[in-house]
XYZ file of C-alpha atoms in Angstrom:
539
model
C -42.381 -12.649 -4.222
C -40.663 -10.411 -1.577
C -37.545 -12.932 -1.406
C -37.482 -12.609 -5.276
C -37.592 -8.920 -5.296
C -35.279 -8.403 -2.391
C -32.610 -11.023 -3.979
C -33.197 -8.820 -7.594
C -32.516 -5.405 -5.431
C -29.311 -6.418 -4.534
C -27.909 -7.528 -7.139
C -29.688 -3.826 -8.892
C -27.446 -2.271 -5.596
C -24.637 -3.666 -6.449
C -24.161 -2.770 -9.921
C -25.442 0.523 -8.937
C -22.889 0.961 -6.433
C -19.838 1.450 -9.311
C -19.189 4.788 -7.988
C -18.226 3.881 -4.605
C -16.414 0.586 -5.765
C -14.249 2.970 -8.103
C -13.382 5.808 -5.393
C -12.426 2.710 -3.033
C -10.208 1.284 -5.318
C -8.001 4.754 -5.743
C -8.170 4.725 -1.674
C -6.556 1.598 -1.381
C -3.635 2.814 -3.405
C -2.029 3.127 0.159
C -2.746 -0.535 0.549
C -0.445 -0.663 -3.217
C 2.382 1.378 -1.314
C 2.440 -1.089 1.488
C 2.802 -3.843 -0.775
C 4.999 -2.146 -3.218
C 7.625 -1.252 -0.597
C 7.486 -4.358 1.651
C 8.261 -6.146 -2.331
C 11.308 -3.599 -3.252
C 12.884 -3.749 0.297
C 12.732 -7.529 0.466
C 14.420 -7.753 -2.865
C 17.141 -4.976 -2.005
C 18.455 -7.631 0.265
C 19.544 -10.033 -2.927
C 21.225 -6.915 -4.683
C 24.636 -6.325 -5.209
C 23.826 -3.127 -6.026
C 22.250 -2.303 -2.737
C 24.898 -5.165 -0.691
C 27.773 -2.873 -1.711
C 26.774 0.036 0.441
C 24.763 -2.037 2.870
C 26.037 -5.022 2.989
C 29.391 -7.311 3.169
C 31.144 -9.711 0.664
C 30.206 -13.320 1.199
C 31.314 -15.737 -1.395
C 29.248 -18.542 0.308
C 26.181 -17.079 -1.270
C 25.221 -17.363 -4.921
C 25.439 -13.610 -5.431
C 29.354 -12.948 -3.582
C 27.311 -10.531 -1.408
C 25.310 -11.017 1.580
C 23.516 -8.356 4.511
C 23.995 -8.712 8.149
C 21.723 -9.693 10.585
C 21.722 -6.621 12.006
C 20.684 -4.424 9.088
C 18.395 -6.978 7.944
C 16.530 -6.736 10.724
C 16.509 -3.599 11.710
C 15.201 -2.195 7.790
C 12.978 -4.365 8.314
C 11.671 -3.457 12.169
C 11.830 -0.170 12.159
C 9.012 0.199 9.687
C 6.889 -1.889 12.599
C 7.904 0.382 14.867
C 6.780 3.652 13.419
C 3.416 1.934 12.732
C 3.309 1.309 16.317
C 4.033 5.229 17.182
C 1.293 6.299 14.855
C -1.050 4.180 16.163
C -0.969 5.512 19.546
C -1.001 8.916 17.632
C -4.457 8.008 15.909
C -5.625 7.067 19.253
C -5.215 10.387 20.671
C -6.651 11.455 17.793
C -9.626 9.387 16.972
C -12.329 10.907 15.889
C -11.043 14.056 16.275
C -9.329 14.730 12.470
C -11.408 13.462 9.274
C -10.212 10.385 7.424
C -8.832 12.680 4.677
C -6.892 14.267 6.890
C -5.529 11.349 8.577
C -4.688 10.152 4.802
C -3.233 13.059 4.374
C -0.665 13.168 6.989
C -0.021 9.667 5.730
C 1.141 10.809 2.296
C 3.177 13.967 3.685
C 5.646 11.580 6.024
C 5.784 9.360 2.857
C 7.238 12.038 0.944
C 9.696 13.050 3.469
C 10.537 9.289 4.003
C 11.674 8.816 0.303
C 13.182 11.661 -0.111
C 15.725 10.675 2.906
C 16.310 6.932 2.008
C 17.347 7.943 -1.885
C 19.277 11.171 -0.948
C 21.456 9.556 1.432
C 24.118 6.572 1.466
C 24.818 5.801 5.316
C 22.782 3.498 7.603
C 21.706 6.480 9.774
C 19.791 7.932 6.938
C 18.716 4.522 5.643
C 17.204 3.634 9.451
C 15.518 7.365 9.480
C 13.881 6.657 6.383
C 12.490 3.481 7.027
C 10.963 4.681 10.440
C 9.240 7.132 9.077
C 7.886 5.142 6.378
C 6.754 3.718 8.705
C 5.008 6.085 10.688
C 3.409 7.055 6.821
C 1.927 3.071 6.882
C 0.556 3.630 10.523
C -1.851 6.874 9.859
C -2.346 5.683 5.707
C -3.724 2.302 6.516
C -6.105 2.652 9.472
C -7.428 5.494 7.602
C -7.905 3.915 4.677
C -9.638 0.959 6.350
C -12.262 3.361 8.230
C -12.913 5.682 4.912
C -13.842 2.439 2.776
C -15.655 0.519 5.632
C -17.532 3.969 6.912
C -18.369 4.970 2.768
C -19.264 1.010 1.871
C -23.046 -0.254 1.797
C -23.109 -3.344 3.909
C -23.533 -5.545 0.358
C -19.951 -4.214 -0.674
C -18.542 -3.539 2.555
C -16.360 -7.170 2.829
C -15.035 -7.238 -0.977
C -14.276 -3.548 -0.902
C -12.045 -4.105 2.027
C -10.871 -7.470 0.661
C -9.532 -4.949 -2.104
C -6.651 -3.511 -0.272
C -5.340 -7.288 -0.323
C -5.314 -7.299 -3.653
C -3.629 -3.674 -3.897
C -1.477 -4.715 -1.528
C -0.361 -7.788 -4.243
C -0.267 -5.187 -6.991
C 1.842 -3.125 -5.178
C 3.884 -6.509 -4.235
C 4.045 -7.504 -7.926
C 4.726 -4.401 -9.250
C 7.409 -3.768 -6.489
C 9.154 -6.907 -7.775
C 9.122 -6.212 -11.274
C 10.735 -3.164 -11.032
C 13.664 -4.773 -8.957
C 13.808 -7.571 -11.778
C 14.578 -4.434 -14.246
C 16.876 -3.009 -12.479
C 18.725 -6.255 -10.512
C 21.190 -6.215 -13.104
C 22.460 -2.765 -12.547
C 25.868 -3.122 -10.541
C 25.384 1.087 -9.216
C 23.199 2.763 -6.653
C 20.356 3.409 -9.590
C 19.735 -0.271 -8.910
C 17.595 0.338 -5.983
C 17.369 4.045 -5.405
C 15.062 3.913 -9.370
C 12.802 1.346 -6.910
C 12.547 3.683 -4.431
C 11.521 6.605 -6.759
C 8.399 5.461 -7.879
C 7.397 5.012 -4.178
C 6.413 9.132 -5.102
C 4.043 8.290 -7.483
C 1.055 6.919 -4.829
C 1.185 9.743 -2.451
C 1.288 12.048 -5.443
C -1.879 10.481 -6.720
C -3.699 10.042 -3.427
C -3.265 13.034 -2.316
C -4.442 15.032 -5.213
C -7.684 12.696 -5.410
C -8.380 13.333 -2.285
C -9.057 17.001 -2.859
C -12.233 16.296 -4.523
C -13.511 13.760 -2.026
C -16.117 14.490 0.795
C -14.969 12.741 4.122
C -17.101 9.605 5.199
C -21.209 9.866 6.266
C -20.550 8.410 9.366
C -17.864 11.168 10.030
C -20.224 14.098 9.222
C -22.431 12.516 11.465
C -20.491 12.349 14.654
C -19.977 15.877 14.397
C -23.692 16.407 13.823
C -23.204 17.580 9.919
C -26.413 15.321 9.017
C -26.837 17.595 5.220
C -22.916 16.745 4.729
C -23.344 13.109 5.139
C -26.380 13.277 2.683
C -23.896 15.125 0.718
C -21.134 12.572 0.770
C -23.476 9.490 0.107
C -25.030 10.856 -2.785
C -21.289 12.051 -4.137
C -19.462 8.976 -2.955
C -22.096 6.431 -4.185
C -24.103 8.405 -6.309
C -27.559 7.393 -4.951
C -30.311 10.538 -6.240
C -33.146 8.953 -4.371
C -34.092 11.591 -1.827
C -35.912 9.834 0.518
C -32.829 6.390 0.525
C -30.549 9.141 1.478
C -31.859 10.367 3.826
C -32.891 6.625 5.451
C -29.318 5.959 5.086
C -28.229 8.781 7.255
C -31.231 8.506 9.640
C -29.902 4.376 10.260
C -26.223 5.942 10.945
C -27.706 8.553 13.090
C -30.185 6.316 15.085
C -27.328 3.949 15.752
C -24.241 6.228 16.498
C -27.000 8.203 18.993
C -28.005 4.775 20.610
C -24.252 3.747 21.396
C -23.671 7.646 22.804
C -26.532 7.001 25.153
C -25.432 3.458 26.437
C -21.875 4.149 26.458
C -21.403 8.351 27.251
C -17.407 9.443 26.582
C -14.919 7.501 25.076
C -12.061 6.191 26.956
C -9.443 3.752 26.516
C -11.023 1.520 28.642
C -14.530 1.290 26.940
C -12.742 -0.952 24.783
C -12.499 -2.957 26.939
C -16.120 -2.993 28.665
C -19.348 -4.551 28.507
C -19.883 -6.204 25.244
C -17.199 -3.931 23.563
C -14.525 -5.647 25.190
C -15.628 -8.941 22.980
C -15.314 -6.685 19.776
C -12.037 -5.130 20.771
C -10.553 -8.484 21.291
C -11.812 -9.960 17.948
C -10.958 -7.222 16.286
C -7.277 -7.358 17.540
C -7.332 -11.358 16.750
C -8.214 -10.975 13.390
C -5.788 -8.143 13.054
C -2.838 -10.224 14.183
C -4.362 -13.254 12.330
C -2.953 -11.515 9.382
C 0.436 -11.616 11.126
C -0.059 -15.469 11.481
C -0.540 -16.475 8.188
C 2.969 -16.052 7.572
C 2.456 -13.020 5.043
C 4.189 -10.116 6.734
C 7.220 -12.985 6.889
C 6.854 -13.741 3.084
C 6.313 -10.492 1.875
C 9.562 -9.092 3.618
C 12.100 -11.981 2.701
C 10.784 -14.489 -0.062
C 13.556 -13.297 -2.475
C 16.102 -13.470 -0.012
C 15.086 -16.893 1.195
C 14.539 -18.723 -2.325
C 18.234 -17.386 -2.856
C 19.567 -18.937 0.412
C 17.687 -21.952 -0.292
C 19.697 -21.823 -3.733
C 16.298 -21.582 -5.349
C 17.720 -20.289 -9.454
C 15.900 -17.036 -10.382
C 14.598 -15.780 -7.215
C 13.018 -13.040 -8.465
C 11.215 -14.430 -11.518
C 9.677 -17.279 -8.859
C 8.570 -14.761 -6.712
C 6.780 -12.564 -9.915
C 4.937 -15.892 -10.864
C 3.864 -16.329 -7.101
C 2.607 -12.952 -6.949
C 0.718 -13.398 -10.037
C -0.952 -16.102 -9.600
C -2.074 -15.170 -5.619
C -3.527 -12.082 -7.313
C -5.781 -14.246 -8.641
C -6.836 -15.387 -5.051
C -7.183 -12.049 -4.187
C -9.639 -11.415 -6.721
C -11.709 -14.296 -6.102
C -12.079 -12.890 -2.607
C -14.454 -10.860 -3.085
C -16.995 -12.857 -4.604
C -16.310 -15.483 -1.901
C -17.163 -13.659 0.442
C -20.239 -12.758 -0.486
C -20.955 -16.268 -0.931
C -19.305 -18.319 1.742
C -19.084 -15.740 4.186
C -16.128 -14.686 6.027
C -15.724 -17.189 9.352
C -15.644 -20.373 6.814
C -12.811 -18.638 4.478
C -10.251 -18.205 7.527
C -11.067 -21.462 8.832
C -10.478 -23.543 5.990
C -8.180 -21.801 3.990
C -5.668 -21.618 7.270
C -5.967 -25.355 7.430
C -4.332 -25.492 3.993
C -1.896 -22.303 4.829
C -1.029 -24.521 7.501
C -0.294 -27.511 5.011
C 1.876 -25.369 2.439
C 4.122 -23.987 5.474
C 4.610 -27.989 6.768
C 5.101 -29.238 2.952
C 7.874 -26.787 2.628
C 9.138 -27.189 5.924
C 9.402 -31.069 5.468
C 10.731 -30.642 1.932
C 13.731 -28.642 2.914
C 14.564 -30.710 5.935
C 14.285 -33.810 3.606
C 16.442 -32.788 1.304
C 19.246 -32.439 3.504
C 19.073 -28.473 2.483
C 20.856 -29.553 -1.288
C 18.481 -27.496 -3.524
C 20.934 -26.420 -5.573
C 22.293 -29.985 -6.601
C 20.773 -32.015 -9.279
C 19.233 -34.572 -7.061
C 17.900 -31.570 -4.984
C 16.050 -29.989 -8.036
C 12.725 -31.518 -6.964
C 12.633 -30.613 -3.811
C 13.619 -27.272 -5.416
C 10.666 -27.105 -7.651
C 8.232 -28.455 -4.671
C 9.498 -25.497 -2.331
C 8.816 -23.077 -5.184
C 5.121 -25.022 -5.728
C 4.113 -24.957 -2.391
C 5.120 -21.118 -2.268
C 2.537 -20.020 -4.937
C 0.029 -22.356 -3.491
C 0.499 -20.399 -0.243
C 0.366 -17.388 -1.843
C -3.277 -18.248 -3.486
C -4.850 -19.879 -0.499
C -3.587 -16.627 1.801
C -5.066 -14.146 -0.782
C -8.069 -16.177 -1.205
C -9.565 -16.561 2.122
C -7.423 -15.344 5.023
C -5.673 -11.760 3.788
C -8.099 -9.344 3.052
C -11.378 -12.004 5.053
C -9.337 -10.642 8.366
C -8.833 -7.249 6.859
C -12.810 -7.099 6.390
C -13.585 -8.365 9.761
C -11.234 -6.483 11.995
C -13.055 -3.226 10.466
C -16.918 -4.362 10.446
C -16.820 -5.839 14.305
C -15.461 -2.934 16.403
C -18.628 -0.349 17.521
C -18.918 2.516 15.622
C -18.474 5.166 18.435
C -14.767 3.120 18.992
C -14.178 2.047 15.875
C -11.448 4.745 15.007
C -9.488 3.665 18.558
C -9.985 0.061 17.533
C -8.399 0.015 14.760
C -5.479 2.418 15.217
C -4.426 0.602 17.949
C -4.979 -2.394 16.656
C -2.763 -1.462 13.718
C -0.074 -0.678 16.467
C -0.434 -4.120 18.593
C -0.147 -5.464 14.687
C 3.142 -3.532 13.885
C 4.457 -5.256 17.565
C 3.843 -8.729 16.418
C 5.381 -7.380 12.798
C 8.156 -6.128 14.380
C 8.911 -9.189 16.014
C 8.772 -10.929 12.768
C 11.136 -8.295 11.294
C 13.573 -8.757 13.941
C 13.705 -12.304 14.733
C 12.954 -13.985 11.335
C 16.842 -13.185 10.386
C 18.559 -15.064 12.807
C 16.444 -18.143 11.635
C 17.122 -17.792 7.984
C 20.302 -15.982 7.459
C 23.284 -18.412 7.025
C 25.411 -16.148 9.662
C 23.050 -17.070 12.086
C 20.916 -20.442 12.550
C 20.559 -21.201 8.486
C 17.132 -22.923 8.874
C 15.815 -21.773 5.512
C 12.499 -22.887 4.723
C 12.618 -25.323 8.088
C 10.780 -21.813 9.589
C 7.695 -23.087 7.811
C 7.064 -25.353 10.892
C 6.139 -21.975 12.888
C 3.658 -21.248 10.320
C 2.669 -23.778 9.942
C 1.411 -24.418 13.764
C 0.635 -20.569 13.836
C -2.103 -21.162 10.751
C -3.669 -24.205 13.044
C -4.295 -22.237 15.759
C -5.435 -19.205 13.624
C -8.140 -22.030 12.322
C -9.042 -23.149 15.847
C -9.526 -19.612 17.074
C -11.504 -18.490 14.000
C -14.148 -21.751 14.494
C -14.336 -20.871 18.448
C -14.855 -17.139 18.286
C -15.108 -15.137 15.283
C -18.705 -15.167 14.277
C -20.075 -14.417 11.006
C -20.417 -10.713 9.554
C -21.610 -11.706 5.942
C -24.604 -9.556 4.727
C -25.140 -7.910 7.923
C -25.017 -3.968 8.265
C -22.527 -2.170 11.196
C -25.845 -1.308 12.425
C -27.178 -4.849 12.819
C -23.732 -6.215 13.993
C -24.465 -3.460 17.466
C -27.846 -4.951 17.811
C -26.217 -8.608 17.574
C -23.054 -8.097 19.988
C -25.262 -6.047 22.112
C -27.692 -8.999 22.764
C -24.182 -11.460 23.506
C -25.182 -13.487 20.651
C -22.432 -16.335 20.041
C -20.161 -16.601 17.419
C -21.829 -19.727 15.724
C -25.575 -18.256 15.987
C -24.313 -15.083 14.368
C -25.239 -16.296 10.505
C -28.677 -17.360 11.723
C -30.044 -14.827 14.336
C -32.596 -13.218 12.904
C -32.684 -9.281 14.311
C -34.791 -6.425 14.895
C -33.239 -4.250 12.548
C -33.676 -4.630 8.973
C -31.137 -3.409 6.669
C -32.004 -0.330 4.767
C -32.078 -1.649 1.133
C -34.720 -4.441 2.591
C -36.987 -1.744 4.126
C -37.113 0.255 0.448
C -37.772 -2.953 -1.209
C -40.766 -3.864 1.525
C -42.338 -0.639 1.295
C -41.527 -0.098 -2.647
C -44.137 -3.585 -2.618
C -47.349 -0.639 -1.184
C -45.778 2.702 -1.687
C -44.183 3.224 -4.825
C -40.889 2.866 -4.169
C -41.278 5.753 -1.425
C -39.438 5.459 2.280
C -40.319 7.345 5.170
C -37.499 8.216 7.345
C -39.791 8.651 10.518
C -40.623 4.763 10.245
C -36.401 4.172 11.172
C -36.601 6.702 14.046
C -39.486 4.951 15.555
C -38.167 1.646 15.290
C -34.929 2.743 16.411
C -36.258 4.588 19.330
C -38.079 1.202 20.618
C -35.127 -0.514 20.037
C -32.701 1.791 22.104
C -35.335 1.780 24.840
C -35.225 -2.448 24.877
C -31.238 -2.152 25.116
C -31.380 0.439 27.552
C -33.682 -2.135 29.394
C -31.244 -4.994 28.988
C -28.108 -3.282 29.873
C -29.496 -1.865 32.967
């Protein structure tokens, strides 16, 4: 009877919890930006609009125009690079600013950004532009990533962070259609129209975010416990008095445990004790996302279906992008059924398979696409392309988004993530700067041959995942402390049965003998026992 109930409550929760699943989805419009501008740039490489000022005339490519190495890479880079400097920014920061603020500054150096790459027509401006764009990604996704995972319920809190993959392909698709309408114009509206509607999301964002409270977990560090009541019941629109207040008690209990077993935050508490094992998980999963081979995609698909003679670039790419926003859909009620650990791991072993296929295809082929008797292998680079896209968005993209925000402690979770977003924009930047020279025909013309790095990189993104990364799936941040704090392993993770219960299972136990009614005391208690036990443990 109490499994039946509990399994009936949250499903009940989850319906109930509309309101926070619709104020996540407008934050994650930064996640859309991202996408959207990572879409437009890659496809202002295979305009001749865009090649005139830019770029060079090339009559070896199908277009009569092509972009040097150097500018390739470096518009592509320098966005990694200002990541990198906000992230040590957000460290110093931390905890320090609220996440609206943080999204905030985001959507001011976006502004300033745009305004420089459309008002200008020199390389100077065009670098400036794209560095602090840059900079605008580095304090507009961490943020976002700590408002929806700090604001979630522990039932939502992997598929409303699997979201921001799928704004992320929105932004992508919508990036791409835009540069389909306006490909054909031969003058600088061709890609400075593209790079208008980049105002539209900090426009939006920012003006939505006046009427927002900041995160519970935020007014709760700074001791605010009636604002974090406040923001739960305006964020997810519980009324119940007494599962309020339980809610904020469990984020108090466990934010005041961690201050008393780990006093001051440093640098280096990252990488201490048990949080040391979190840091370093979160940072693989983090640059898992690197691995996949999506930061490479997203930045130069339309550039390399057109050197591998591929007709209609851009259309190919639209279909891709369709169709893997269906995988990014399904996400989200995969993960609340599979669970996160087996996603990565199988779904990398088929990444892995697409980037080989193509890989194997193109080398094959003898590199003749564009020939009649290379139209097959033609078609089975562009098939193996969208099946890529699909599997990524299905089960690694936004799964590795989800668990490089639930693992890191609370009390560090703000210094995890920033700099893991700036170790992240390292290993993008070297993906920005080197991928050229393999695929540009000035340099070593390998095409779609690159697909044997991803291909190996997705292999040992599986192996890593099945060896370390243990499994988050229904668990509360709460309950994941109590978990790494006891040095359970990755594989007994699903199965460990802990001390803590999650909230929405103690309302439903003592709804069975007291009317639905929840006493806060009965959370300090337990958690007071249970802080004395780890006190024990650690010492």
């Amino acid at each position: 009877m109490f499994a039946k109930n509990l399994t009936t409550t949250r499903h009940s929760r989850f319906w109930a919890e509309k309101r926070i699943i619709a104020v996540s989805f407008f934050i994650t419009l930064s996640y859309f930006q991202y996408g959207y501008d990572s879409a437009a740039i890659a496809g202002f490489q295979s305009m001749r609009g865009f090649l005139k000022i830019y770029g060079h005339v090339d009559p070896h490519t199908p277009i009569g125009y092509n972009i040097s190495t150097d500018v390739q890479r470096l518009i592509q880079s320098l966005i990694n690079i200002g990541s990198f400097a906000s992230a040590f920014a957000i460290y110093f920061l931390g905890s320090k600013i609220s996440r609206r603020l943080g999204l905030w500054i985001g959507c001011t150096l976006a502004f300033l950004s745009v305004s420089i790459m459309i008002g200008v027509e020199n390389l100077g401006g065009l670098y400036a532009g794209r560095l602090l764009l840059g900079m605008s990604n580095g304090f507009l996704v961490p943020y976002n990533v700590m408002f929806v995972s700090e604001s979630a319920p522990s039932l939502l809190r992997g598929p409303i962070l699997g979201m921001t993959v799928l704004q992320t392909s929105l932004g992508a698709l919508f990036g791409i259609l835009v540069d389909n309408y306006t490909n054909g114009r031969e003058s600088s509206a061709s890609w400075r129209i593209p790079l208008g509607v980049m105002y539209i999301v900090p426009s939006l964002l920012t003006l939505f975010l006046l009427f927002l409270p900041d995160t519970p977990r935020f007014y709760v560090m700074r001791g605010e416990d009636e604002n974090a009541i406040n923001a739960i019941r305006r964020l997810r629109g519980i009324k119940d008095e007494a599962l309020l207040r339980a809610e904020v008690e469990d984020i108090r209990s466990a934010y005041e445990m961690e201050q008393e077993l780990h006093a001051g935050v440093h640098l280096t508490d990252m990488f201490r004790g048990t949080d040391l094992r979190r840091t370093l998980l979160s940072y693989g999963c983090i640059i898992g996302g690197t691995c996949t081979g999506i930061t490479f995609m997203a930045g130069f698909s339309v550039y390399l279906f057109m050197m591998a003679k591929v007709g209609k670039p851009f259309h190919w790419v639209m279909i891709s992008l369709v169709i893997a926003l269906t995988g990014n859909m399904l996400s989200f009620p995969a993960m609340r059924i599979w669970g996160r650990r087996q996603l990565v791991i199988y779904c990398s072993i088929g990444s892995a398979a697409t980037w080989l296929g193509m890989a194997i295809i193109y080398t094959v082929s003898g590199s003749h696409t564009a020939t009649d008797n290379g139209a097959g292998a033609a078609k089975g680079l562009v098939a193996l392309s969208i099946v890529y896209g699909w599997v990524a968005g299905f089960g690694q993209a936004g799964v590795l988004i989800a668990l490089a925000a639930e693992i890191p402690s609370q009390r560090l979770r703000s210094q995890t993530v920033g700099t893991g977003a700036g170790i992240n924009a390292f290993f993008g930047w070297m993906v920005s700067f080197f991928s050229p020279y393999f695929i540009n025909s000035d340099k070593l013309n390998w095409g779609p041959k690159y697909g044997y790095i991803w291909g190996g990189s997705n292999l040992i993104l599986a192996v890593w995942t099945w060896v370390f990364v243990p499994e988050t799936k229904g668990r509360s941040l709460e309950q994941l402390d109590e978990l790494f704090e006891k040095r359970v392993g990755a594989r007994q993770f699903a199965s460990y049965v802990v001390e803590r219960p999650l909230v929405d299972e103690v309302v439903t136990s003592r709804a069975e003998g007291t009317n639905g009614k929840v006493s806060p005391e009965h959370h300090v208690e337990h958690r007071e026992k249970e802080a004395s036990a780890l006190t024990e443990r650690t010492v």
